[in-house]
């Protein structure tokens, strides 16, 4: 019976995450239909196939609205107490530090795959090629749109979905550890690329631990914004920057250790 309960809760959590893809398809179909009927210039700009980031200027705000209603009006009505209370300064510094340090984790993972025989394995090779293609040079306008979409809107949307809705739903119906692991795995899987899925799962665990202890989505969102914004600038070719991100592994590890060891209300 317990296994069935866990399986059912996991299935519902997956369905909750799937709402985003339904929203995405509905927006694409609706805007495409509206453009075909009206020929509107704004709709033409939004739906241009060569610039897919543009349509997410509509998709993400709508998804954020829908998931915020689900989270605040349903999932988070019986709010868990925070074990760690960060003030603004501590939260900002720790979140940005974690985001920068994670850049070192993802960079080392990609470098490891590229420089070993693993890069010749079919699905890994195609995953690396996809990653390279997504990093192609962009115009200034496209870069700014990518910065807004990938650097700000996507983190807010994904943190509400996976650290907000999914984590809390599973925690209430199974337990905290299960919620942390499964929500992180779900977050990794939705990236649909082996290379990205692995480091996105690790990122989900880091953000999940921060949320689990502080119970503040603002800090996991800030971690995610830092990661995605820096990724948009493509700093991985700068060896000094990469070295700096790796040095930050030490404070990141210390922060996570301190968070995990804290069992009662603690402010710093």
PDB file of C-alpha atoms in Angstrom:
ATOM      1  CA  UNK A   1       0.000   0.000   0.000  1.00  0.00           C
ATOM      2  CA  UNK A   2       2.843   2.408   0.849  1.00  0.00           C
ATOM      3  CA  UNK A   3       4.534   1.730  -2.502  1.00  0.00           C
ATOM      4  CA  UNK A   4       1.275   2.448  -4.313  1.00  0.00           C
ATOM      5  CA  UNK A   5       0.900   5.705  -2.389  1.00  0.00           C
ATOM      6  CA  UNK A   6       4.436   6.772  -3.347  1.00  0.00           C
ATOM      7  CA  UNK A   7       3.893   5.773  -6.986  1.00  0.00           C
ATOM      8  CA  UNK A   8       0.604   7.687  -7.133  1.00  0.00           C
ATOM      9  CA  UNK A   9       2.141  10.806  -5.559  1.00  0.00           C
ATOM     10  CA  UNK A  10       5.035  10.643  -8.025  1.00  0.00           C
ATOM     11  CA  UNK A  11       2.649  10.247 -10.954  1.00  0.00           C
ATOM     12  CA  UNK A  12       0.652  13.319  -9.875  1.00  0.00           C
ATOM     13  CA  UNK A  13       3.893  15.282  -9.393  1.00  0.00           C
ATOM     14  CA  UNK A  14       4.913  14.406 -12.961  1.00  0.00           C
ATOM     15  CA  UNK A  15       1.501  15.546 -14.211  1.00  0.00           C
ATOM     16  CA  UNK A  16       1.911  18.832 -12.330  1.00  0.00           C
ATOM     17  CA  UNK A  17       5.239  19.360 -14.072  1.00  0.00           C
ATOM     18  CA  UNK A  18       3.667  18.433 -17.414  1.00  0.00           C
ATOM     19  CA  UNK A  19       1.313  21.431 -17.172  1.00  0.00           C
ATOM     20  CA  UNK A  20       4.182  23.604 -18.428  1.00  0.00           C
ATOM     21  CA  UNK A  21       4.392  21.651 -21.689  1.00  0.00           C
ATOM     22  CA  UNK A  22       0.634  21.952 -22.149  1.00  0.00           C
ATOM     23  CA  UNK A  23       0.893  25.729 -21.643  1.00  0.00           C
ATOM     24  CA  UNK A  24       3.771  25.844 -24.131  1.00  0.00           C
ATOM     25  CA  UNK A  25       1.853  23.981 -26.833  1.00  0.00           C
ATOM     26  CA  UNK A  26      -1.318  26.015 -26.268  1.00  0.00           C
ATOM     27  CA  UNK A  27       0.568  29.311 -26.565  1.00  0.00           C
ATOM     28  CA  UNK A  28       2.420  28.224 -29.716  1.00  0.00           C
ATOM     29  CA  UNK A  29      -0.798  26.972 -31.354  1.00  0.00           C
ATOM     30  CA  UNK A  30      -2.808  30.033 -30.265  1.00  0.00           C
ATOM     31  CA  UNK A  31      -0.249  32.601 -31.401  1.00  0.00           C
ATOM     32  CA  UNK A  32       0.305  30.748 -34.670  1.00  0.00           C
ATOM     33  CA  UNK A  33      -3.437  30.648 -35.317  1.00  0.00           C
ATOM     34  CA  UNK A  34      -3.817  34.332 -34.424  1.00  0.00           C
ATOM     35  CA  UNK A  35      -0.958  35.287 -36.763  1.00  0.00           C
ATOM     36  CA  UNK A  36      -2.404  33.275 -39.654  1.00  0.00           C
ATOM     37  CA  UNK A  37      -5.745  35.015 -39.168  1.00  0.00           C
ATOM     38  CA  UNK A  38      -4.456  38.583 -38.698  1.00  0.00           C
ATOM     39  CA  UNK A  39      -0.908  38.783 -40.094  1.00  0.00           C
ATOM     40  CA  UNK A  40      -0.107  40.973 -37.083  1.00  0.00           C
ATOM     41  CA  UNK A  41       3.533  42.211 -37.062  1.00  0.00           C
ATOM     42  CA  UNK A  42       3.988  41.619 -33.322  1.00  0.00           C
ATOM     43  CA  UNK A  43       2.735  38.044 -33.633  1.00  0.00           C
ATOM     44  CA  UNK A  44       5.052  37.547 -36.612  1.00  0.00           C
ATOM     45  CA  UNK A  45       7.982  38.741 -34.486  1.00  0.00           C
ATOM     46  CA  UNK A  46       7.029  36.470 -31.578  1.00  0.00           C
ATOM     47  CA  UNK A  47       6.517  33.335 -33.649  1.00  0.00           C
ATOM     48  CA  UNK A  48       9.556  33.573 -35.953  1.00  0.00           C
ATOM     49  CA  UNK A  49      10.923  29.978 -36.050  1.00  0.00           C
ATOM     50  CA  UNK A  50      14.560  31.125 -36.209  1.00  0.00           C
ATOM     51  CA  UNK A  51      14.154  33.042 -32.917  1.00  0.00           C
ATOM     52  CA  UNK A  52      12.329  30.606 -30.623  1.00  0.00           C
ATOM     53  CA  UNK A  53      13.373  32.476 -27.468  1.00  0.00           C
ATOM     54  CA  UNK A  54      10.893  35.215 -28.350  1.00  0.00           C
ATOM     55  CA  UNK A  55       7.769  33.126 -27.852  1.00  0.00           C
ATOM     56  CA  UNK A  56       8.923  32.317 -24.321  1.00  0.00           C
ATOM     57  CA  UNK A  57       8.383  35.989 -23.488  1.00  0.00           C
ATOM     58  CA  UNK A  58       4.719  34.932 -23.494  1.00  0.00           C
ATOM     59  CA  UNK A  59       5.019  31.307 -22.353  1.00  0.00           C
ATOM     60  CA  UNK A  60       7.069  31.889 -19.190  1.00  0.00           C
ATOM     61  CA  UNK A  61       4.996  34.738 -17.671  1.00  0.00           C
ATOM     62  CA  UNK A  62       1.816  32.717 -18.259  1.00  0.00           C
ATOM     63  CA  UNK A  63       3.388  29.596 -16.749  1.00  0.00           C
ATOM     64  CA  UNK A  64       4.684  31.577 -13.760  1.00  0.00           C
ATOM     65  CA  UNK A  65       1.161  32.890 -13.162  1.00  0.00           C
ATOM     66  CA  UNK A  66      -0.436  29.417 -13.374  1.00  0.00           C
ATOM     67  CA  UNK A  67       2.144  27.711 -11.137  1.00  0.00           C
ATOM     68  CA  UNK A  68       2.128  30.589  -8.633  1.00  0.00           C
ATOM     69  CA  UNK A  69      -1.612  30.077  -8.197  1.00  0.00           C
ATOM     70  CA  UNK A  70      -1.105  26.309  -7.775  1.00  0.00           C
ATOM     71  CA  UNK A  71       1.726  26.851  -5.295  1.00  0.00           C
ATOM     72  CA  UNK A  72       0.372  29.656  -3.125  1.00  0.00           C
ATOM     73  CA  UNK A  73      -3.326  28.735  -3.228  1.00  0.00           C
ATOM     74  CA  UNK A  74      -2.995  24.944  -2.917  1.00  0.00           C
ATOM     75  CA  UNK A  75       0.395  23.314  -2.423  1.00  0.00           C
ATOM     76  CA  UNK A  76       1.844  25.723   0.146  1.00  0.00           C
ATOM     77  CA  UNK A  77      -1.222  26.367   2.288  1.00  0.00           C
ATOM     78  CA  UNK A  78       0.228  24.354   5.176  1.00  0.00           C
ATOM     79  CA  UNK A  79       3.703  25.835   5.108  1.00  0.00           C
ATOM     80  CA  UNK A  80       6.645  23.972   6.656  1.00  0.00           C
ATOM     81  CA  UNK A  81       8.798  25.884   9.140  1.00  0.00           C
ATOM     82  CA  UNK A  82      12.254  26.971   8.036  1.00  0.00           C
ATOM     83  CA  UNK A  83      15.221  25.503   9.904  1.00  0.00           C
ATOM     84  CA  UNK A  84      17.581  28.218   8.681  1.00  0.00           C
ATOM     85  CA  UNK A  85      16.803  31.929   8.499  1.00  0.00           C
ATOM     86  CA  UNK A  86      19.057  33.934   6.176  1.00  0.00           C
ATOM     87  CA  UNK A  87      19.001  37.701   6.350  1.00  0.00           C
ATOM     88  CA  UNK A  88      19.067  39.559   3.022  1.00  0.00           C
ATOM     89  CA  UNK A  89      22.847  40.011   2.939  1.00  0.00           C
ATOM     90  CA  UNK A  90      23.588  36.368   3.799  1.00  0.00           C
ATOM     91  CA  UNK A  91      20.985  35.056   1.367  1.00  0.00           C
ATOM     92  CA  UNK A  92      22.228  37.171  -1.541  1.00  0.00           C
ATOM     93  CA  UNK A  93      25.908  36.373  -0.937  1.00  0.00           C
ATOM     94  CA  UNK A  94      25.339  32.632  -0.423  1.00  0.00           C
ATOM     95  CA  UNK A  95      22.996  32.320  -3.407  1.00  0.00           C
ATOM     96  CA  UNK A  96      25.278  34.164  -5.827  1.00  0.00           C
ATOM     97  CA  UNK A  97      28.298  32.240  -4.537  1.00  0.00           C
ATOM     98  CA  UNK A  98      26.462  28.933  -5.048  1.00  0.00           C
ATOM     99  CA  UNK A  99      25.443  29.958  -8.554  1.00  0.00           C
ATOM    100  CA  UNK A 100      28.986  30.892  -9.543  1.00  0.00           C
ATOM    101  CA  UNK A 101      30.447  27.726  -8.008  1.00  0.00           C
ATOM    102  CA  UNK A 102      27.946  25.593  -9.876  1.00  0.00           C
ATOM    103  CA  UNK A 103      29.351  27.026 -13.096  1.00  0.00           C
ATOM    104  CA  UNK A 104      32.601  25.246 -12.221  1.00  0.00           C
ATOM    105  CA  UNK A 105      30.748  21.950 -11.712  1.00  0.00           C
ATOM    106  CA  UNK A 106      29.019  22.141 -15.104  1.00  0.00           C
ATOM    107  CA  UNK A 107      32.220  23.268 -16.853  1.00  0.00           C
ATOM    108  CA  UNK A 108      34.274  20.386 -15.426  1.00  0.00           C
ATOM    109  CA  UNK A 109      31.545  17.909 -16.379  1.00  0.00           C
ATOM    110  CA  UNK A 110      31.441  19.134 -19.997  1.00  0.00           C
ATOM    111  CA  UNK A 111      35.262  19.236 -20.225  1.00  0.00           C
ATOM    112  CA  UNK A 112      35.464  15.685 -18.854  1.00  0.00           C
ATOM    113  CA  UNK A 113      33.052  14.379 -21.488  1.00  0.00           C
ATOM    114  CA  UNK A 114      34.700  16.285 -24.335  1.00  0.00           C
ATOM    115  CA  UNK A 115      38.199  15.065 -23.477  1.00  0.00           C
ATOM    116  CA  UNK A 116      37.508  11.374 -22.922  1.00  0.00           C
ATOM    117  CA  UNK A 117      36.411   8.477 -25.078  1.00  0.00           C
ATOM    118  CA  UNK A 118      32.889   9.018 -23.740  1.00  0.00           C
ATOM    119  CA  UNK A 119      32.475  11.817 -26.291  1.00  0.00           C
ATOM    120  CA  UNK A 120      32.346   9.139 -29.037  1.00  0.00           C
ATOM    121  CA  UNK A 121      29.274   7.461 -27.565  1.00  0.00           C
ATOM    122  CA  UNK A 122      26.300   8.318 -29.772  1.00  0.00           C
ATOM    123  CA  UNK A 123      23.889   9.948 -27.312  1.00  0.00           C
ATOM    124  CA  UNK A 124      26.696  11.813 -25.515  1.00  0.00           C
ATOM    125  CA  UNK A 125      28.148  13.064 -28.802  1.00  0.00           C
ATOM    126  CA  UNK A 126      24.761  14.362 -29.974  1.00  0.00           C
ATOM    127  CA  UNK A 127      24.178  15.927 -26.549  1.00  0.00           C
ATOM    128  CA  UNK A 128      27.502  17.803 -26.759  1.00  0.00           C
ATOM    129  CA  UNK A 129      26.702  18.923 -30.306  1.00  0.00           C
ATOM    130  CA  UNK A 130      23.332  20.238 -29.112  1.00  0.00           C
ATOM    131  CA  UNK A 131      25.073  22.145 -26.320  1.00  0.00           C
ATOM    132  CA  UNK A 132      27.523  23.704 -28.792  1.00  0.00           C
ATOM    133  CA  UNK A 133      24.716  24.655 -31.173  1.00  0.00           C
ATOM    134  CA  UNK A 134      22.802  26.402 -28.377  1.00  0.00           C
ATOM    135  CA  UNK A 135      25.943  28.451 -27.651  1.00  0.00           C
ATOM    136  CA  UNK A 136      26.234  29.812 -31.198  1.00  0.00           C
ATOM    137  CA  UNK A 137      26.922  33.525 -31.695  1.00  0.00           C
ATOM    138  CA  UNK A 138      23.828  35.730 -31.503  1.00  0.00           C
ATOM    139  CA  UNK A 139      22.963  39.296 -32.470  1.00  0.00           C
ATOM    140  CA  UNK A 140      22.749  41.900 -29.692  1.00  0.00           C
ATOM    141  CA  UNK A 141      18.936  41.832 -29.776  1.00  0.00           C
ATOM    142  CA  UNK A 142      18.851  38.033 -29.609  1.00  0.00           C
ATOM    143  CA  UNK A 143      21.366  38.070 -26.755  1.00  0.00           C
ATOM    144  CA  UNK A 144      19.214  40.496 -24.734  1.00  0.00           C
ATOM    145  CA  UNK A 145      16.120  38.364 -25.316  1.00  0.00           C
ATOM    146  CA  UNK A 146      18.070  35.245 -24.276  1.00  0.00           C
ATOM    147  CA  UNK A 147      19.248  37.059 -21.163  1.00  0.00           C
ATOM    148  CA  UNK A 148      15.672  37.926 -20.189  1.00  0.00           C
ATOM    149  CA  UNK A 149      14.207  34.539 -21.140  1.00  0.00           C
ATOM    150  CA  UNK A 150      16.953  32.139 -20.018  1.00  0.00           C
ATOM    151  CA  UNK A 151      18.551  34.339 -17.374  1.00  0.00           C
ATOM    152  CA  UNK A 152      15.461  35.584 -15.534  1.00  0.00           C
ATOM    153  CA  UNK A 153      12.110  34.141 -16.637  1.00  0.00           C
ATOM    154  CA  UNK A 154      13.178  30.488 -16.954  1.00  0.00           C
ATOM    155  CA  UNK A 155      14.751  30.366 -13.445  1.00  0.00           C
ATOM    156  CA  UNK A 156      11.670  31.903 -11.824  1.00  0.00           C
ATOM    157  CA  UNK A 157       9.389  29.508 -13.700  1.00  0.00           C
ATOM    158  CA  UNK A 158      11.448  26.367 -13.037  1.00  0.00           C
ATOM    159  CA  UNK A 159      12.045  27.090  -9.359  1.00  0.00           C
ATOM    160  CA  UNK A 160       8.333  27.596  -8.737  1.00  0.00           C
ATOM    161  CA  UNK A 161       7.618  24.314 -10.547  1.00  0.00           C
ATOM    162  CA  UNK A 162      10.349  22.079  -9.102  1.00  0.00           C
ATOM    163  CA  UNK A 163      11.375  23.585  -5.750  1.00  0.00           C
ATOM    164  CA  UNK A 164       7.920  25.017  -5.097  1.00  0.00           C
ATOM    165  CA  UNK A 165       5.125  22.836  -6.453  1.00  0.00           C
ATOM    166  CA  UNK A 166       6.860  19.463  -7.022  1.00  0.00           C
ATOM    167  CA  UNK A 167       9.045  19.439  -3.898  1.00  0.00           C
ATOM    168  CA  UNK A 168       6.254  20.461  -1.527  1.00  0.00           C
ATOM    169  CA  UNK A 169       3.686  18.157  -3.114  1.00  0.00           C
ATOM    170  CA  UNK A 170       5.966  15.123  -2.714  1.00  0.00           C
ATOM    171  CA  UNK A 171       7.171  16.139   0.738  1.00  0.00           C
ATOM    172  CA  UNK A 172       3.634  16.292   2.095  1.00  0.00           C
ATOM    173  CA  UNK A 173       2.725  12.908   0.615  1.00  0.00           C
ATOM    174  CA  UNK A 174       5.975  10.936   0.965  1.00  0.00           C
ATOM    175  CA  UNK A 175       8.895  12.563   2.827  1.00  0.00           C
ATOM    176  CA  UNK A 176      11.492  15.327   2.530  1.00  0.00           C
ATOM    177  CA  UNK A 177      14.395  13.214   1.208  1.00  0.00           C
ATOM    178  CA  UNK A 178      12.231  11.633  -1.465  1.00  0.00           C
ATOM    179  CA  UNK A 179      10.909  15.063  -2.474  1.00  0.00           C
ATOM    180  CA  UNK A 180      14.453  16.443  -2.765  1.00  0.00           C
ATOM    181  CA  UNK A 181      15.749  13.559  -4.891  1.00  0.00           C
ATOM    182  CA  UNK A 182      12.730  13.128  -7.185  1.00  0.00           C
ATOM    183  CA  UNK A 183      12.163  16.860  -7.794  1.00  0.00           C
ATOM    184  CA  UNK A 184      15.870  17.202  -8.681  1.00  0.00           C
ATOM    185  CA  UNK A 185      15.706  14.230 -11.056  1.00  0.00           C
ATOM    186  CA  UNK A 186      12.584  15.630 -12.705  1.00  0.00           C
ATOM    187  CA  UNK A 187      14.304  18.971 -13.122  1.00  0.00           C
ATOM    188  CA  UNK A 188      17.286  17.244 -14.734  1.00  0.00           C
ATOM    189  CA  UNK A 189      15.203  15.068 -17.060  1.00  0.00           C
ATOM    190  CA  UNK A 190      13.179  17.954 -18.512  1.00  0.00           C
ATOM    191  CA  UNK A 191      16.362  19.379 -20.036  1.00  0.00           C
ATOM    192  CA  UNK A 192      16.164  16.475 -22.535  1.00  0.00           C
ATOM    193  CA  UNK A 193      19.925  16.351 -23.118  1.00  0.00           C
ATOM    194  CA  UNK A 194      22.226  13.907 -21.321  1.00  0.00           C
ATOM    195  CA  UNK A 195      24.985  16.462 -20.677  1.00  0.00           C
ATOM    196  CA  UNK A 196      22.591  19.091 -19.338  1.00  0.00           C
ATOM    197  CA  UNK A 197      20.390  16.601 -17.485  1.00  0.00           C
ATOM    198  CA  UNK A 198      23.296  15.407 -15.325  1.00  0.00           C
ATOM    199  CA  UNK A 199      24.443  18.819 -14.170  1.00  0.00           C
ATOM    200  CA  UNK A 200      20.862  20.131 -13.960  1.00  0.00           C
ATOM    201  CA  UNK A 201      20.083  17.309 -11.517  1.00  0.00           C
ATOM    202  CA  UNK A 202      23.080  18.368  -9.402  1.00  0.00           C
ATOM    203  CA  UNK A 203      21.873  21.953  -9.565  1.00  0.00           C
ATOM    204  CA  UNK A 204      18.425  20.772  -8.481  1.00  0.00           C
ATOM    205  CA  UNK A 205      19.950  19.099  -5.422  1.00  0.00           C
ATOM    206  CA  UNK A 206      21.877  22.260  -4.473  1.00  0.00           C
ATOM    207  CA  UNK A 207      18.868  24.544  -4.912  1.00  0.00           C
ATOM    208  CA  UNK A 208      16.683  21.931  -3.246  1.00  0.00           C
ATOM    209  CA  UNK A 209      18.828  21.812  -0.119  1.00  0.00           C
ATOM    210  CA  UNK A 210      18.783  25.624   0.100  1.00  0.00           C
ATOM    211  CA  UNK A 211      15.001  25.706  -0.283  1.00  0.00           C
ATOM    212  CA  UNK A 212      14.487  22.728   2.048  1.00  0.00           C
ATOM    213  CA  UNK A 213      16.316  24.491   4.866  1.00  0.00           C
ATOM    214  CA  UNK A 214      15.312  28.135   4.314  1.00  0.00           C
ATOM    215  CA  UNK A 215      11.814  27.565   2.870  1.00  0.00           C
ATOM    216  CA  UNK A 216      12.363  30.661   0.694  1.00  0.00           C
ATOM    217  CA  UNK A 217      12.015  30.301  -3.073  1.00  0.00           C
ATOM    218  CA  UNK A 218      13.784  33.634  -3.490  1.00  0.00           C
ATOM    219  CA  UNK A 219      17.159  32.050  -2.701  1.00  0.00           C
ATOM    220  CA  UNK A 220      16.823  29.083  -5.075  1.00  0.00           C
ATOM    221  CA  UNK A 221      15.586  31.506  -7.746  1.00  0.00           C
ATOM    222  CA  UNK A 222      18.622  33.744  -7.205  1.00  0.00           C
ATOM    223  CA  UNK A 223      20.966  30.727  -7.452  1.00  0.00           C
ATOM    224  CA  UNK A 224      19.285  29.727 -10.712  1.00  0.00           C
ATOM    225  CA  UNK A 225      19.326  33.277 -12.123  1.00  0.00           C
ATOM    226  CA  UNK A 226      23.048  33.541 -11.355  1.00  0.00           C
ATOM    227  CA  UNK A 227      23.766  30.222 -13.100  1.00  0.00           C
ATOM    228  CA  UNK A 228      21.716  30.964 -16.211  1.00  0.00           C
ATOM    229  CA  UNK A 229      22.825  34.581 -16.552  1.00  0.00           C
ATOM    230  CA  UNK A 230      26.499  33.635 -16.372  1.00  0.00           C
ATOM    231  CA  UNK A 231      25.877  30.775 -18.838  1.00  0.00           C
ATOM    232  CA  UNK A 232      24.399  33.300 -21.272  1.00  0.00           C
ATOM    233  CA  UNK A 233      27.699  35.202 -21.235  1.00  0.00           C
ATOM    234  CA  UNK A 234      29.603  31.971 -22.068  1.00  0.00           C
ATOM    235  CA  UNK A 235      32.603  32.522 -19.786  1.00  0.00           C
ATOM    236  CA  UNK A 236      33.845  28.928 -19.917  1.00  0.00           C
ATOM    237  CA  UNK A 237      36.640  29.840 -22.347  1.00  0.00           C
ATOM    238  CA  UNK A 238      38.144  32.196 -19.735  1.00  0.00           C
ATOM    239  CA  UNK A 239      40.532  30.031 -17.686  1.00  0.00           C
ATOM    240  CA  UNK A 240      40.832  32.594 -14.881  1.00  0.00           C
ATOM    241  CA  UNK A 241      37.050  32.628 -14.475  1.00  0.00           C
ATOM    242  CA  UNK A 242      36.862  28.833 -14.542  1.00  0.00           C
ATOM    243  CA  UNK A 243      39.598  28.642 -11.877  1.00  0.00           C
ATOM    244  CA  UNK A 244      37.642  31.123  -9.738  1.00  0.00           C
ATOM    245  CA  UNK A 245      34.462  29.023  -9.990  1.00  0.00           C
ATOM    246  CA  UNK A 246      36.406  25.914  -8.944  1.00  0.00           C
ATOM    247  CA  UNK A 247      37.913  27.714  -5.926  1.00  0.00           C
ATOM    248  CA  UNK A 248      34.340  28.450  -4.810  1.00  0.00           C
ATOM    249  CA  UNK A 249      33.716  24.708  -4.429  1.00  0.00           C
ATOM    250  CA  UNK A 250      35.103  25.067  -0.883  1.00  0.00           C
ATOM    251  CA  UNK A 251      32.633  27.700   0.380  1.00  0.00           C
ATOM    252  CA  UNK A 252      29.814  25.943  -1.509  1.00  0.00           C
ATOM    253  CA  UNK A 253      30.620  22.657   0.215  1.00  0.00           C
ATOM    254  CA  UNK A 254      30.882  24.418   3.590  1.00  0.00           C
ATOM    255  CA  UNK A 255      27.521  26.140   3.052  1.00  0.00           C
ATOM    256  CA  UNK A 256      25.745  22.904   2.086  1.00  0.00           C
ATOM    257  CA  UNK A 257      27.337  21.028   5.014  1.00  0.00           C
ATOM    258  CA  UNK A 258      26.208  23.718   7.457  1.00  0.00           C
ATOM    259  CA  UNK A 259      22.690  23.739   6.020  1.00  0.00           C
ATOM    260  CA  UNK A 260      22.355  19.954   6.186  1.00  0.00           C
ATOM    261  CA  UNK A 261      23.701  19.803   9.760  1.00  0.00           C
ATOM    262  CA  UNK A 262      21.236  22.414  11.018  1.00  0.00           C
ATOM    263  CA  UNK A 263      18.195  20.697  12.533  1.00  0.00           C
ATOM    264  CA  UNK A 264      16.550  23.518  14.500  1.00  0.00           C
ATOM    265  CA  UNK A 265      15.756  27.180  13.923  1.00  0.00           C
ATOM    266  CA  UNK A 266      18.985  29.023  13.199  1.00  0.00           C
ATOM    267  CA  UNK A 267      19.522  32.572  11.973  1.00  0.00           C
ATOM    268  CA  UNK A 268      22.623  33.940  10.275  1.00  0.00           C
TER     269      UNK A 268
END
